[in-house]
JSON list of C-alpha atoms in Angstrom, two decimals:
[
{"chain": "C", "resi": 1, "resn": "MET", "atom": "CA", "xyz": [48.76, 40.76, -42.55]},
{"chain": "C", "resi": 2, "resn": "GLY", "atom": "CA", "xyz": [50.19, 38.32, -40.02]},
{"chain": "C", "resi": 3, "resn": "SER", "atom": "CA", "xyz": [50.98, 34.72, -40.92]},
{"chain": "C", "resi": 4, "resn": "PHE", "atom": "CA", "xyz": [49.46, 31.80, -39.01]},
{"chain": "C", "resi": 5, "resn": "THR", "atom": "CA", "xyz": [51.41, 29.13, -40.87]},
{"chain": "C", "resi": 6, "resn": "ASP", "atom": "CA", "xyz": [51.27, 25.76, -39.05]},
{"chain": "C", "resi": 7, "resn": "ALA", "atom": "CA", "xyz": [48.97, 27.18, -36.35]},
{"chain": "C", "resi": 8, "resn": "VAL", "atom": "CA", "xyz": [45.62, 25.61, -35.46]},
{"chain": "C", "resi": 9, "resn": "ALA", "atom": "CA", "xyz": [42.38, 27.54, -35.01]},
{"chain": "C", "resi": 10, "resn": "VAL", "atom": "CA", "xyz": [38.90, 26.55, -33.85]},
{"chain": "C", "resi": 11, "resn": "VAL", "atom": "CA", "xyz": [35.92, 28.63, -34.98]},
{"chain": "C", "resi": 12, "resn": "THR", "atom": "CA", "xyz": [32.48, 27.96, -33.53]},
{"chain": "C", "resi": 13, "resn": "GLY", "atom": "CA", "xyz": [29.45, 29.01, -35.53]},
{"chain": "C", "resi": 14, "resn": "GLY", "atom": "CA", "xyz": [31.72, 28.56, -38.53]},
{"chain": "C", "resi": 15, "resn": "GLY", "atom": "CA", "xyz": [28.95, 27.53, -40.89]},
{"chain": "C", "resi": 16, "resn": "SER", "atom": "CA", "xyz": [27.91, 31.01, -41.98]},
{"chain": "C", "resi": 17, "resn": "GLY", "atom": "CA", "xyz": [28.33, 34.75, -41.56]},
{"chain": "C", "resi": 18, "resn": "ILE", "atom": "CA", "xyz": [31.13, 36.08, -39.38]},
{"chain": "C", "resi": 19, "resn": "GLY", "atom": "CA", "xyz": [32.19, 32.59, -38.37]},
{"chain": "C", "resi": 20, "resn": "ARG", "atom": "CA", "xyz": [32.61, 31.35, -41.94]},
{"chain": "C", "resi": 21, "resn": "THR", "atom": "CA", "xyz": [34.46, 34.47, -43.02]},
{"chain": "C", "resi": 22, "resn": "THR", "atom": "CA", "xyz": [36.81, 34.27, -40.02]},
{"chain": "C", "resi": 23, "resn": "ALA", "atom": "CA", "xyz": [37.49, 30.57, -40.58]},
{"chain": "C", "resi": 24, "resn": "ILE", "atom": "CA", "xyz": [38.40, 31.33, -44.19]},
{"chain": "C", "resi": 25, "resn": "GLU", "atom": "CA", "xyz": [40.59, 34.24, -43.10]},
{"chain": "C", "resi": 26, "resn": "PHE", "atom": "CA", "xyz": [42.48, 32.04, -40.63]},
{"chain": "C", "resi": 27, "resn": "ALA", "atom": "CA", "xyz": [43.03, 29.49, -43.40]},
{"chain": "C", "resi": 28, "resn": "ASP", "atom": "CA", "xyz": [44.10, 32.15, -45.90]},
{"chain": "C", "resi": 29, "resn": "ARG", "atom": "CA", "xyz": [46.79, 33.17, -43.42]},
{"chain": "C", "resi": 30, "resn": "GLY", "atom": "CA", "xyz": [48.05, 29.60, -43.17]},
{"chain": "C", "resi": 31, "resn": "ALA", "atom": "CA", "xyz": [46.22, 28.14, -40.18]},
{"chain": "C", "resi": 32, "resn": "ARG", "atom": "CA", "xyz": [44.63, 24.72, -40.12]},
{"chain": "C", "resi": 33, "resn": "VAL", "atom": "CA", "xyz": [41.03, 25.26, -39.08]},
{"chain": "C", "resi": 34, "resn": "VAL", "atom": "CA", "xyz": [38.49, 23.24, -37.12]},
{"chain": "C", "resi": 35, "resn": "VAL", "atom": "CA", "xyz": [35.07, 24.49, -38.17]},
{"chain": "C", "resi": 36, "resn": "ALA", "atom": "CA", "xyz": [32.44, 23.81, -35.50]},
{"chain": "C", "resi": 37, "resn": "ASP", "atom": "CA", "xyz": [28.70, 24.31, -35.85]},
{"chain": "C", "resi": 38, "resn": "VAL", "atom": "CA", "xyz": [25.34, 22.64, -35.23]},
{"chain": "C", "resi": 39, "resn": "ASP", "atom": "CA", "xyz": [24.64, 23.35, -38.91]},
{"chain": "C", "resi": 40, "resn": "VAL", "atom": "CA", "xyz": [26.31, 20.37, -40.58]},
{"chain": "C", "resi": 41, "resn": "GLU", "atom": "CA", "xyz": [25.63, 21.49, -44.15]},
{"chain": "C", "resi": 42, "resn": "GLY", "atom": "CA", "xyz": [26.89, 25.02, -43.50]},
{"chain": "C", "resi": 43, "resn": "GLY", "atom": "CA", "xyz": [29.98, 23.84, -41.63]},
{"chain": "C", "resi": 44, "resn": "GLU", "atom": "CA", "xyz": [30.93, 21.36, -44.32]},
{"chain": "C", "resi": 45, "resn": "GLU", "atom": "CA", "xyz": [30.45, 24.05, -46.98]},
{"chain": "C", "resi": 46, "resn": "THR", "atom": "CA", "xyz": [32.92, 26.28, -45.10]},
{"chain": "C", "resi": 47, "resn": "VAL", "atom": "CA", "xyz": [35.46, 23.43, -45.09]},
{"chain": "C", "resi": 48, "resn": "THR", "atom": "CA", "xyz": [34.91, 22.93, -48.82]},
{"chain": "C", "resi": 49, "resn": "GLN", "atom": "CA", "xyz": [35.53, 26.60, -49.51]},
{"chain": "C", "resi": 50, "resn": "ILE", "atom": "CA", "xyz": [38.75, 26.50, -47.49]},
{"chain": "C", "resi": 51, "resn": "GLU", "atom": "CA", "xyz": [39.98, 23.35, -49.20]},
{"chain": "C", "resi": 52, "resn": "ASP", "atom": "CA", "xyz": [39.08, 24.64, -52.66]},
{"chain": "C", "resi": 53, "resn": "ALA", "atom": "CA", "xyz": [41.29, 27.65, -51.94]},
{"chain": "C", "resi": 54, "resn": "GLY", "atom": "CA", "xyz": [44.19, 25.39, -50.97]},
{"chain": "C", "resi": 55, "resn": "GLY", "atom": "CA", "xyz": [43.73, 25.49, -47.19]},
{"chain": "C", "resi": 56, "resn": "GLU", "atom": "CA", "xyz": [43.36, 22.75, -44.62]},
{"chain": "C", "resi": 57, "resn": "ALA", "atom": "CA", "xyz": [40.26, 22.33, -42.46]},
{"chain": "C", "resi": 58, "resn": "CYS", "atom": "CA", "xyz": [37.91, 19.81, -40.92]},
{"chain": "C", "resi": 59, "resn": "PHE", "atom": "CA", "xyz": [34.36, 19.99, -39.59]},
{"chain": "C", "resi": 60, "resn": "VAL", "atom": "CA", "xyz": [33.03, 18.85, -36.23]},
{"chain": "C", "resi": 61, "resn": "GLU", "atom": "CA", "xyz": [29.34, 19.02, -35.37]},
{"chain": "C", "resi": 62, "resn": "THR", "atom": "CA", "xyz": [29.18, 20.94, -32.11]},
{"chain": "C", "resi": 63, "resn": "ASP", "atom": "CA", "xyz": [26.35, 22.09, -29.87]},
{"chain": "C", "resi": 64, "resn": "VAL", "atom": "CA", "xyz": [28.09, 24.60, -27.62]},
{"chain": "C", "resi": 65, "resn": "THR", "atom": "CA", "xyz": [25.46, 24.15, -24.89]},
{"chain": "C", "resi": 66, "resn": "ASP", "atom": "CA", "xyz": [26.76, 20.58, -24.43]},
{"chain": "C", "resi": 67, "resn": "THR", "atom": "CA", "xyz": [30.04, 20.39, -22.47]},
{"chain": "C", "resi": 68, "resn": "GLY", "atom": "CA", "xyz": [30.74, 16.95, -23.88]},
{"chain": "C", "resi": 69, "resn": "ALA", "atom": "CA", "xyz": [30.53, 18.39, -27.38]},
{"chain": "C", "resi": 70, "resn": "THR", "atom": "CA", "xyz": [32.83, 21.33, -26.64]},
{"chain": "C", "resi": 71, "resn": "GLU", "atom": "CA", "xyz": [35.39, 19.04, -25.01]},
{"chain": "C", "resi": 72, "resn": "ALA", "atom": "CA", "xyz": [35.22, 16.77, -28.07]},
{"chain": "C", "resi": 73, "resn": "MET", "atom": "CA", "xyz": [35.70, 19.80, -30.33]},
{"chain": "C", "resi": 74, "resn": "VAL", "atom": "CA", "xyz": [39.01, 20.63, -28.67]},
{"chain": "C", "resi": 75, "resn": "ASP", "atom": "CA", "xyz": [39.99, 16.96, -28.76]},
{"chain": "C", "resi": 76, "resn": "VAL", "atom": "CA", "xyz": [39.40, 16.93, -32.52]},
{"chain": "C", "resi": 77, "resn": "ALA", "atom": "CA", "xyz": [41.75, 19.89, -32.95]},
{"chain": "C", "resi": 78, "resn": "VAL", "atom": "CA", "xyz": [44.49, 18.24, -30.90]},
{"chain": "C", "resi": 79, "resn": "ASP", "atom": "CA", "xyz": [44.01, 14.73, -32.31]},
{"chain": "C", "resi": 80, "resn": "THR", "atom": "CA", "xyz": [43.91, 15.99, -35.91]},
{"chain": "C", "resi": 81, "resn": "TYR", "atom": "CA", "xyz": [46.45, 18.79, -35.88]},
{"chain": "C", "resi": 82, "resn": "GLY", "atom": "CA", "xyz": [48.41, 18.32, -32.64]},
{"chain": "C", "resi": 83, "resn": "ARG", "atom": "CA", "xyz": [47.58, 21.54, -30.80]},
{"chain": "C", "resi": 84, "resn": "LEU", "atom": "CA", "xyz": [45.24, 24.53, -30.45]},
{"chain": "C", "resi": 85, "resn": "ASP", "atom": "CA", "xyz": [46.61, 28.03, -30.93]},
{"chain": "C", "resi": 86, "resn": "TYR", "atom": "CA", "xyz": [43.54, 30.20, -31.58]},
{"chain": "C", "resi": 87, "resn": "ALA", "atom": "CA", "xyz": [39.87, 29.93, -30.70]},
{"chain": "C", "resi": 88, "resn": "PHE", "atom": "CA", "xyz": [37.13, 32.20, -31.97]},
{"chain": "C", "resi": 89, "resn": "ASN", "atom": "CA", "xyz": [33.98, 31.59, -29.93]},
{"chain": "C", "resi": 90, "resn": "ASN", "atom": "CA", "xyz": [31.42, 32.95, -32.32]},
{"chain": "C", "resi": 91, "resn": "ALA", "atom": "CA", "xyz": [28.37, 30.66, -32.11]},
{"chain": "C", "resi": 92, "resn": "GLY", "atom": "CA", "xyz": [25.29, 32.62, -31.13]},
{"chain": "C", "resi": 93, "resn": "ILE", "atom": "CA", "xyz": [21.58, 33.22, -31.65]},
{"chain": "C", "resi": 94, "resn": "SER", "atom": "CA", "xyz": [19.57, 36.42, -31.55]},
{"chain": "C", "resi": 95, "resn": "GLY", "atom": "CA", "xyz": [16.41, 35.00, -30.02]},
{"chain": "C", "resi": 96, "resn": "PRO", "atom": "CA", "xyz": [12.92, 36.44, -30.43]},
{"chain": "C", "resi": 97, "resn": "SER", "atom": "CA", "xyz": [12.26, 40.15, -30.22]},
{"chain": "C", "resi": 98, "resn": "ALA", "atom": "CA", "xyz": [10.18, 40.82, -27.11]},
{"chain": "C", "resi": 99, "resn": "ALA", "atom": "CA", "xyz": [9.96, 43.16, -24.13]},
{"chain": "C", "resi": 100, "resn": "VAL", "atom": "CA", "xyz": [11.06, 41.79, -20.77]},
{"chain": "C", "resi": 101, "resn": "THR", "atom": "CA", "xyz": [7.45, 41.50, -19.60]},
{"chain": "C", "resi": 102, "resn": "ASP", "atom": "CA", "xyz": [6.43, 39.58, -22.73]},
{"chain": "C", "resi": 103, "resn": "HIS", "atom": "CA", "xyz": [9.45, 37.31, -23.09]},
{"chain": "C", "resi": 104, "resn": "ASP", "atom": "CA", "xyz": [8.91, 33.58, -22.81]},
{"chain": "C", "resi": 105, "resn": "PRO", "atom": "CA", "xyz": [11.25, 32.41, -19.99]},
{"chain": "C", "resi": 106, "resn": "GLU", "atom": "CA", "xyz": [12.37, 29.30, -21.84]},
{"chain": "C", "resi": 107, "resn": "GLU", "atom": "CA", "xyz": [13.22, 31.24, -24.99]},
{"chain": "C", "resi": 108, "resn": "TRP", "atom": "CA", "xyz": [15.07, 33.84, -22.91]},
{"chain": "C", "resi": 109, "resn": "GLN", "atom": "CA", "xyz": [17.08, 31.09, -21.21]},
{"chain": "C", "resi": 110, "resn": "GLY", "atom": "CA", "xyz": [17.85, 29.56, -24.58]},
{"chain": "C", "resi": 111, "resn": "VAL", "atom": "CA", "xyz": [19.58, 32.76, -25.67]},
{"chain": "C", "resi": 112, "resn": "ILE", "atom": "CA", "xyz": [21.63, 32.80, -22.47]},
{"chain": "C", "resi": 113, "resn": "ASP", "atom": "CA", "xyz": [22.53, 29.13, -22.88]},
{"chain": "C", "resi": 114, "resn": "VAL", "atom": "CA", "xyz": [23.98, 29.56, -26.37]},
{"chain": "C", "resi": 115, "resn": "ASN", "atom": "CA", "xyz": [25.50, 33.04, -26.17]},
{"chain": "C", "resi": 116, "resn": "LEU", "atom": "CA", "xyz": [26.96, 32.95, -22.65]},
{"chain": "C", "resi": 117, "resn": "VAL", "atom": "CA", "xyz": [26.99, 29.43, -21.22]},
{"chain": "C", "resi": 118, "resn": "GLY", "atom": "CA", "xyz": [28.06, 28.10, -24.61]},
{"chain": "C", "resi": 119, "resn": "VAL", "atom": "CA", "xyz": [31.14, 30.34, -24.64]},
{"chain": "C", "resi": 120, "resn": "PHE", "atom": "CA", "xyz": [32.03, 29.27, -21.11]},
{"chain": "C", "resi": 121, "resn": "ASN", "atom": "CA", "xyz": [31.75, 25.64, -22.19]},
{"chain": "C", "resi": 122, "resn": "CYS", "atom": "CA", "xyz": [34.17, 26.29, -25.05]},
{"chain": "C", "resi": 123, "resn": "MET", "atom": "CA", "xyz": [36.63, 28.37, -23.06]},
{"chain": "C", "resi": 124, "resn": "LYS", "atom": "CA", "xyz": [36.85, 25.75, -20.30]},
{"chain": "C", "resi": 125, "resn": "TYR", "atom": "CA", "xyz": [38.49, 23.24, -22.62]},
{"chain": "C", "resi": 126, "resn": "GLU", "atom": "CA", "xyz": [40.20, 25.63, -25.04]},
{"chain": "C", "resi": 127, "resn": "ILE", "atom": "CA", "xyz": [42.09, 27.44, -22.30]},
{"chain": "C", "resi": 128, "resn": "ALA", "atom": "CA", "xyz": [42.99, 24.22, -20.49]},
{"chain": "C", "resi": 129, "resn": "GLN", "atom": "CA", "xyz": [44.61, 22.92, -23.70]},
{"chain": "C", "resi": 130, "resn": "MET", "atom": "CA", "xyz": [46.43, 26.19, -24.37]},
{"chain": "C", "resi": 131, "resn": "GLN", "atom": "CA", "xyz": [47.80, 26.24, -20.83]},
{"chain": "C", "resi": 132, "resn": "GLU", "atom": "CA", "xyz": [49.47, 22.89, -21.49]},
{"chain": "C", "resi": 133, "resn": "GLN", "atom": "CA", "xyz": [51.35, 24.27, -24.50]},
{"chain": "C", "resi": 134, "resn": "GLU", "atom": "CA", "xyz": [54.62, 26.16, -24.11]},
{"chain": "C", "resi": 135, "resn": "THR", "atom": "CA", "xyz": [53.42, 28.72, -26.63]},
{"chain": "C", "resi": 136, "resn": "GLY", "atom": "CA", "xyz": [50.06, 29.35, -24.94]},
{"chain": "C", "resi": 137, "resn": "GLY", "atom": "CA", "xyz": [47.30, 30.59, -27.21]},
{"chain": "C", "resi": 138, "resn": "VAL", "atom": "CA", "xyz": [44.65, 33.23, -27.88]},
{"chain": "C", "resi": 139, "resn": "VAL", "atom": "CA", "xyz": [40.90, 33.14, -27.29]},
{"chain": "C", "resi": 140, "resn": "VAL", "atom": "CA", "xyz": [38.63, 35.71, -28.93]},
{"chain": "C", "resi": 141, "resn": "ASN", "atom": "CA", "xyz": [34.96, 35.82, -27.99]},
{"chain": "C", "resi": 142, "resn": "ASN", "atom": "CA", "xyz": [32.34, 37.35, -30.24]},
{"chain": "C", "resi": 143, "resn": "ALA", "atom": "CA", "xyz": [30.44, 39.75, -28.01]},
{"chain": "C", "resi": 144, "resn": "SER", "atom": "CA", "xyz": [28.54, 42.74, -29.40]},
{"chain": "C", "resi": 145, "resn": "ILE", "atom": "CA", "xyz": [27.91, 46.42, -28.98]},
{"chain": "C", "resi": 146, "resn": "LEU", "atom": "CA", "xyz": [25.06, 45.08, -26.82]},
{"chain": "C", "resi": 147, "resn": "GLY", "atom": "CA", "xyz": [27.69, 43.91, -24.39]},
{"chain": "C", "resi": 148, "resn": "HIS", "atom": "CA", "xyz": [28.07, 47.61, -23.55]},
{"chain": "C", "resi": 149, "resn": "VAL", "atom": "CA", "xyz": [24.58, 49.06, -24.04]},
{"chain": "C", "resi": 150, "resn": "GLY", "atom": "CA", "xyz": [20.98, 47.98, -23.94]},
{"chain": "C", "resi": 151, "resn": "PHE", "atom": "CA", "xyz": [18.61, 47.57, -26.88]},
{"chain": "C", "resi": 152, "resn": "LYS", "atom": "CA", "xyz": [14.83, 47.44, -26.71]},
{"chain": "C", "resi": 153, "resn": "ASN", "atom": "CA", "xyz": [13.25, 43.99, -27.02]},
{"chain": "C", "resi": 154, "resn": "SER", "atom": "CA", "xyz": [16.64, 42.23, -26.84]},
{"chain": "C", "resi": 155, "resn": "SER", "atom": "CA", "xyz": [16.99, 41.57, -23.12]},
{"chain": "C", "resi": 156, "resn": "GLY", "atom": "CA", "xyz": [18.28, 38.00, -23.41]},
{"chain": "C", "resi": 157, "resn": "TYR", "atom": "CA", "xyz": [20.86, 38.90, -26.04]},
{"chain": "C", "resi": 158, "resn": "ALA", "atom": "CA", "xyz": [22.04, 42.02, -24.22]},
{"chain": "C", "resi": 159, "resn": "ALA", "atom": "CA", "xyz": [22.23, 40.19, -20.88]},
{"chain": "C", "resi": 160, "resn": "ALA", "atom": "CA", "xyz": [24.25, 37.37, -22.45]},
{"chain": "C", "resi": 161, "resn": "LYS", "atom": "CA", "xyz": [26.67, 39.73, -24.17]},
{"chain": "C", "resi": 162, "resn": "HIS", "atom": "CA", "xyz": [27.15, 41.85, -21.04]},
{"chain": "C", "resi": 163, "resn": "GLY", "atom": "CA", "xyz": [27.93, 38.65, -19.18]},
{"chain": "C", "resi": 164, "resn": "LEU", "atom": "CA", "xyz": [30.30, 37.54, -21.92]},
{"chain": "C", "resi": 165, "resn": "LEU", "atom": "CA", "xyz": [32.43, 40.64, -21.47]},
{"chain": "C", "resi": 166, "resn": "GLY", "atom": "CA", "xyz": [32.68, 39.92, -17.76]},
{"chain": "C", "resi": 167, "resn": "LEU", "atom": "CA", "xyz": [33.65, 36.32, -18.52]},
{"chain": "C", "resi": 168, "resn": "THR", "atom": "CA", "xyz": [36.27, 37.51, -21.02]},
{"chain": "C", "resi": 169, "resn": "LYS", "atom": "CA", "xyz": [37.87, 39.94, -18.58]},
{"chain": "C", "resi": 170, "resn": "THR", "atom": "CA", "xyz": [37.89, 37.40, -15.76]},
{"chain": "C", "resi": 171, "resn": "ALA", "atom": "CA", "xyz": [39.55, 34.74, -17.89]},
{"chain": "C", "resi": 172, "resn": "ALA", "atom": "CA", "xyz": [42.12, 37.29, -19.05]},
{"chain": "C", "resi": 173, "resn": "LEU", "atom": "CA", "xyz": [43.01, 38.09, -15.43]},
{"chain": "C", "resi": 174, "resn": "GLU", "atom": "CA", "xyz": [43.28, 34.41, -14.56]},
{"chain": "C", "resi": 175, "resn": "ASN", "atom": "CA", "xyz": [45.65, 33.82, -17.47]},
{"chain": "C", "resi": 176, "resn": "GLY", "atom": "CA", "xyz": [47.87, 36.88, -17.29]},
{"chain": "C", "resi": 177, "resn": "GLU", "atom": "CA", "xyz": [50.92, 34.72, -16.61]},
{"chain": "C", "resi": 178, "resn": "THR", "atom": "CA", "xyz": [49.99, 31.53, -18.45]},
{"chain": "C", "resi": 179, "resn": "GLY", "atom": "CA", "xyz": [50.68, 32.69, -21.99]},
{"chain": "C", "resi": 180, "resn": "VAL", "atom": "CA", "xyz": [46.99, 32.62, -22.88]},
{"chain": "C", "resi": 181, "resn": "ARG", "atom": "CA", "xyz": [45.39, 35.89, -23.96]},
{"chain": "C", "resi": 182, "resn": "VAL", "atom": "CA", "xyz": [41.61, 36.35, -23.87]},
{"chain": "C", "resi": 183, "resn": "ASN", "atom": "CA", "xyz": [39.82, 39.17, -25.70]},
{"chain": "C", "resi": 184, "resn": "ALA", "atom": "CA", "xyz": [36.48, 39.96, -27.29]},
{"chain": "C", "resi": 185, "resn": "VAL", "atom": "CA", "xyz": [35.27, 41.74, -30.37]},
{"chain": "C", "resi": 186, "resn": "CYS", "atom": "CA", "xyz": [32.12, 43.84, -30.16]},
{"chain": "C", "resi": 187, "resn": "PRO", "atom": "CA", "xyz": [30.61, 44.16, -33.63]},
{"chain": "C", "resi": 188, "resn": "GLY", "atom": "CA", "xyz": [27.94, 46.65, -34.51]},
{"chain": "C", "resi": 189, "resn": "PHE", "atom": "CA", "xyz": [25.23, 45.61, -36.94]},
{"chain": "C", "resi": 190, "resn": "ILE", "atom": "CA", "xyz": [26.94, 43.39, -39.50]},
{"chain": "C", "resi": 191, "resn": "GLU", "atom": "CA", "xyz": [25.61, 42.18, -42.85]},
{"chain": "C", "resi": 192, "resn": "THR", "atom": "CA", "xyz": [24.96, 38.54, -41.87]},
{"chain": "C", "resi": 193, "resn": "PRO", "atom": "CA", "xyz": [22.20, 35.91, -42.14]},
{"chain": "C", "resi": 194, "resn": "LEU", "atom": "CA", "xyz": [21.54, 36.44, -38.42]},
{"chain": "C", "resi": 195, "resn": "LEU", "atom": "CA", "xyz": [20.59, 40.05, -39.05]},
{"chain": "C", "resi": 196, "resn": "GLU", "atom": "CA", "xyz": [18.42, 39.07, -42.00]},
{"chain": "C", "resi": 197, "resn": "GLU", "atom": "CA", "xyz": [16.66, 36.36, -39.99]},
{"chain": "C", "resi": 198, "resn": "ALA", "atom": "CA", "xyz": [15.87, 38.94, -37.32]},
{"chain": "C", "resi": 199, "resn": "GLY", "atom": "CA", "xyz": [14.12, 41.02, -40.00]},
{"chain": "C", "resi": 200, "resn": "LEU", "atom": "CA", "xyz": [16.47, 43.97, -39.64]},
{"chain": "C", "resi": 201, "resn": "THR", "atom": "CA", "xyz": [17.78, 44.15, -43.21]},
{"chain": "C", "resi": 202, "resn": "SER", "atom": "CA", "xyz": [15.02, 42.75, -45.43]},
{"chain": "C", "resi": 203, "resn": "ASP", "atom": "CA", "xyz": [12.85, 45.86, -45.14]},
{"chain": "C", "resi": 204, "resn": "PRO", "atom": "CA", "xyz": [14.51, 48.90, -46.80]},
{"chain": "C", "resi": 205, "resn": "ASP", "atom": "CA", "xyz": [13.18, 51.40, -44.25]},
{"chain": "C", "resi": 206, "resn": "MET", "atom": "CA", "xyz": [14.29, 49.24, -41.32]},
{"chain": "C", "resi": 207, "resn": "ARG", "atom": "CA", "xyz": [17.69, 48.74, -42.91]},
{"chain": "C", "resi": 208, "resn": "GLU", "atom": "CA", "xyz": [18.15, 52.48, -43.31]},
{"chain": "C", "resi": 209, "resn": "GLN", "atom": "CA", "xyz": [17.27, 53.03, -39.66]},
{"chain": "C", "resi": 210, "resn": "ILE", "atom": "CA", "xyz": [19.81, 50.40, -38.59]},
{"chain": "C", "resi": 211, "resn": "GLU", "atom": "CA", "xyz": [22.49, 51.90, -40.83]},
{"chain": "C", "resi": 212, "resn": "GLN", "atom": "CA", "xyz": [21.91, 55.36, -39.36]},
{"chain": "C", "resi": 213, "resn": "LEU", "atom": "CA", "xyz": [22.64, 54.07, -35.84]},
{"chain": "C", "resi": 214, "resn": "HIS", "atom": "CA", "xyz": [26.29, 54.01, -36.91]},
{"chain": "C", "resi": 215, "resn": "PRO", "atom": "CA", "xyz": [28.14, 57.30, -37.49]},
{"chain": "C", "resi": 216, "resn": "MET", "atom": "CA", "xyz": [29.65, 55.72, -40.62]},
{"chain": "C", "resi": 217, "resn": "ASN", "atom": "CA", "xyz": [26.04, 55.30, -41.85]},
{"chain": "C", "resi": 218, "resn": "ARG", "atom": "CA", "xyz": [26.40, 51.72, -43.06]},
{"chain": "C", "resi": 219, "resn": "LEU", "atom": "CA", "xyz": [26.43, 48.14, -41.87]},
{"chain": "C", "resi": 220, "resn": "GLY", "atom": "CA", "xyz": [29.70, 46.40, -41.19]},
{"chain": "C", "resi": 221, "resn": "THR", "atom": "CA", "xyz": [30.93, 43.39, -43.13]},
{"chain": "C", "resi": 222, "resn": "PRO", "atom": "CA", "xyz": [31.94, 39.95, -41.82]},
{"chain": "C", "resi": 223, "resn": "GLN", "atom": "CA", "xyz": [35.41, 40.52, -43.29]},
{"chain": "C", "resi": 224, "resn": "GLU", "atom": "CA", "xyz": [35.92, 43.59, -41.12]},
{"chain": "C", "resi": 225, "resn": "VAL", "atom": "CA", "xyz": [35.18, 41.53, -38.02]},
{"chain": "C", "resi": 226, "resn": "ALA", "atom": "CA", "xyz": [37.36, 38.66, -39.22]},
{"chain": "C", "resi": 227, "resn": "ASP", "atom": "CA", "xyz": [40.28, 41.04, -39.70]},
{"chain": "C", "resi": 228, "resn": "ALA", "atom": "CA", "xyz": [39.87, 42.33, -36.14]},
{"chain": "C", "resi": 229, "resn": "VAL", "atom": "CA", "xyz": [39.74, 38.79, -34.74]},
{"chain": "C", "resi": 230, "resn": "CYS", "atom": "CA", "xyz": [42.89, 37.81, -36.58]},
{"chain": "C", "resi": 231, "resn": "TRP", "atom": "CA", "xyz": [44.72, 40.94, -35.45]},
{"chain": "C", "resi": 232, "resn": "LEU", "atom": "CA", "xyz": [43.95, 40.07, -31.82]},
{"chain": "C", "resi": 233, "resn": "CYS", "atom": "CA", "xyz": [45.56, 36.66, -32.47]},
{"chain": "C", "resi": 234, "resn": "GLU", "atom": "CA", "xyz": [48.71, 38.11, -34.02]},
{"chain": "C", "resi": 235, "resn": "ASP", "atom": "CA", "xyz": [51.99, 38.66, -32.18]},
{"chain": "C", "resi": 236, "resn": "GLU", "atom": "CA", "xyz": [51.52, 42.38, -32.82]},
{"chain": "C", "resi": 237, "resn": "ALA", "atom": "CA", "xyz": [48.72, 42.21, -30.22]},
{"chain": "C", "resi": 238, "resn": "SER", "atom": "CA", "xyz": [50.91, 40.38, -27.67]},
{"chain": "C", "resi": 239, "resn": "PHE", "atom": "CA", "xyz": [50.24, 42.95, -24.91]},
{"chain": "C", "resi": 240, "resn": "VAL", "atom": "CA", "xyz": [46.48, 43.01, -25.49]},
{"chain": "C", "resi": 241, "resn": "THR", "atom": "CA", "xyz": [44.32, 40.92, -23.17]},
{"chain": "C", "resi": 242, "resn": "GLY", "atom": "CA", "xyz": [41.01, 41.51, -21.42]},
{"chain": "C", "resi": 243, "resn": "GLU", "atom": "CA", "xyz": [40.03, 43.92, -24.20]},
{"chain": "C", "resi": 244, "resn": "ALA", "atom": "CA", "xyz": [36.59, 44.38, -25.76]},
{"chain": "C", "resi": 245, "resn": "LEU", "atom": "CA", "xyz": [37.40, 45.71, -29.22]},
{"chain": "C", "resi": 246, "resn": "GLY", "atom": "CA", "xyz": [34.61, 47.60, -30.92]},
{"chain": "C", "resi": 247, "resn": "VAL", "atom": "CA", "xyz": [34.11, 46.89, -34.63]},
{"chain": "C", "resi": 248, "resn": "ASP", "atom": "CA", "xyz": [31.08, 49.09, -34.86]},
{"chain": "C", "resi": 249, "resn": "GLY", "atom": "CA", "xyz": [31.41, 52.02, -37.24]},
{"chain": "C", "resi": 250, "resn": "GLY", "atom": "CA", "xyz": [31.43, 54.40, -34.27]},
{"chain": "C", "resi": 251, "resn": "TYR", "atom": "CA", "xyz": [28.20, 53.11, -32.69]},
{"chain": "C", "resi": 252, "resn": "LEU", "atom": "CA", "xyz": [29.58, 53.15, -29.15]},
{"chain": "C", "resi": 253, "resn": "ALA", "atom": "CA", "xyz": [31.16, 56.58, -29.61]},
{"chain": "C", "resi": 254, "resn": "ARG", "atom": "CA", "xyz": [27.77, 58.30, -29.71]}
]
């Protein structure tokens, strides 16, 4: 397990689920963590958990659809800790389940705004800061298996995640010589509040169907995604950029 002692990480959507677990993992490895979320209570709880375990973290309320807020998020990292080494752009929403012909256009656009435009807003300022540092930095975007394949009644989410992989690869190409690496993780169905809110795990029959979509016949855990994110940030992954790493129990291998 690589050490991030004295490094600084930003995690968006850090108030719950994969974001919280990854923020805690960064801190456990020695990083100072800026937890960003629109959920103030959840974000502050993540900071409390980190501090109770002996780590260092702060919270900044951040709406990733607001460029002023994402710029301020990066400023908080630099003003508080002096730099920005790692960024995990994880904030996202699932949106309503609806066929393309039935989808409300405003709700569809809302999914795009958070899951795709929001990541662009973060990357714009994260990468600019990392480029100024002699040591560069690493950006990891939370995409999805739906960045590679479609899924019925999830057109906004799938469109956003497909776009996010294109954004990730483009930024990686632009930064091949700047010392900034840009990658994505593509989780399968993970045991998170987001999945529960979408109604995919509360019903036992539905849960079993979702589990069976994965050759490993189970859901993933937030810790498994957090470990993948942290590996992409480690020096051992120094020649990895523009990659979309599946953390999916074999889902995409079908």
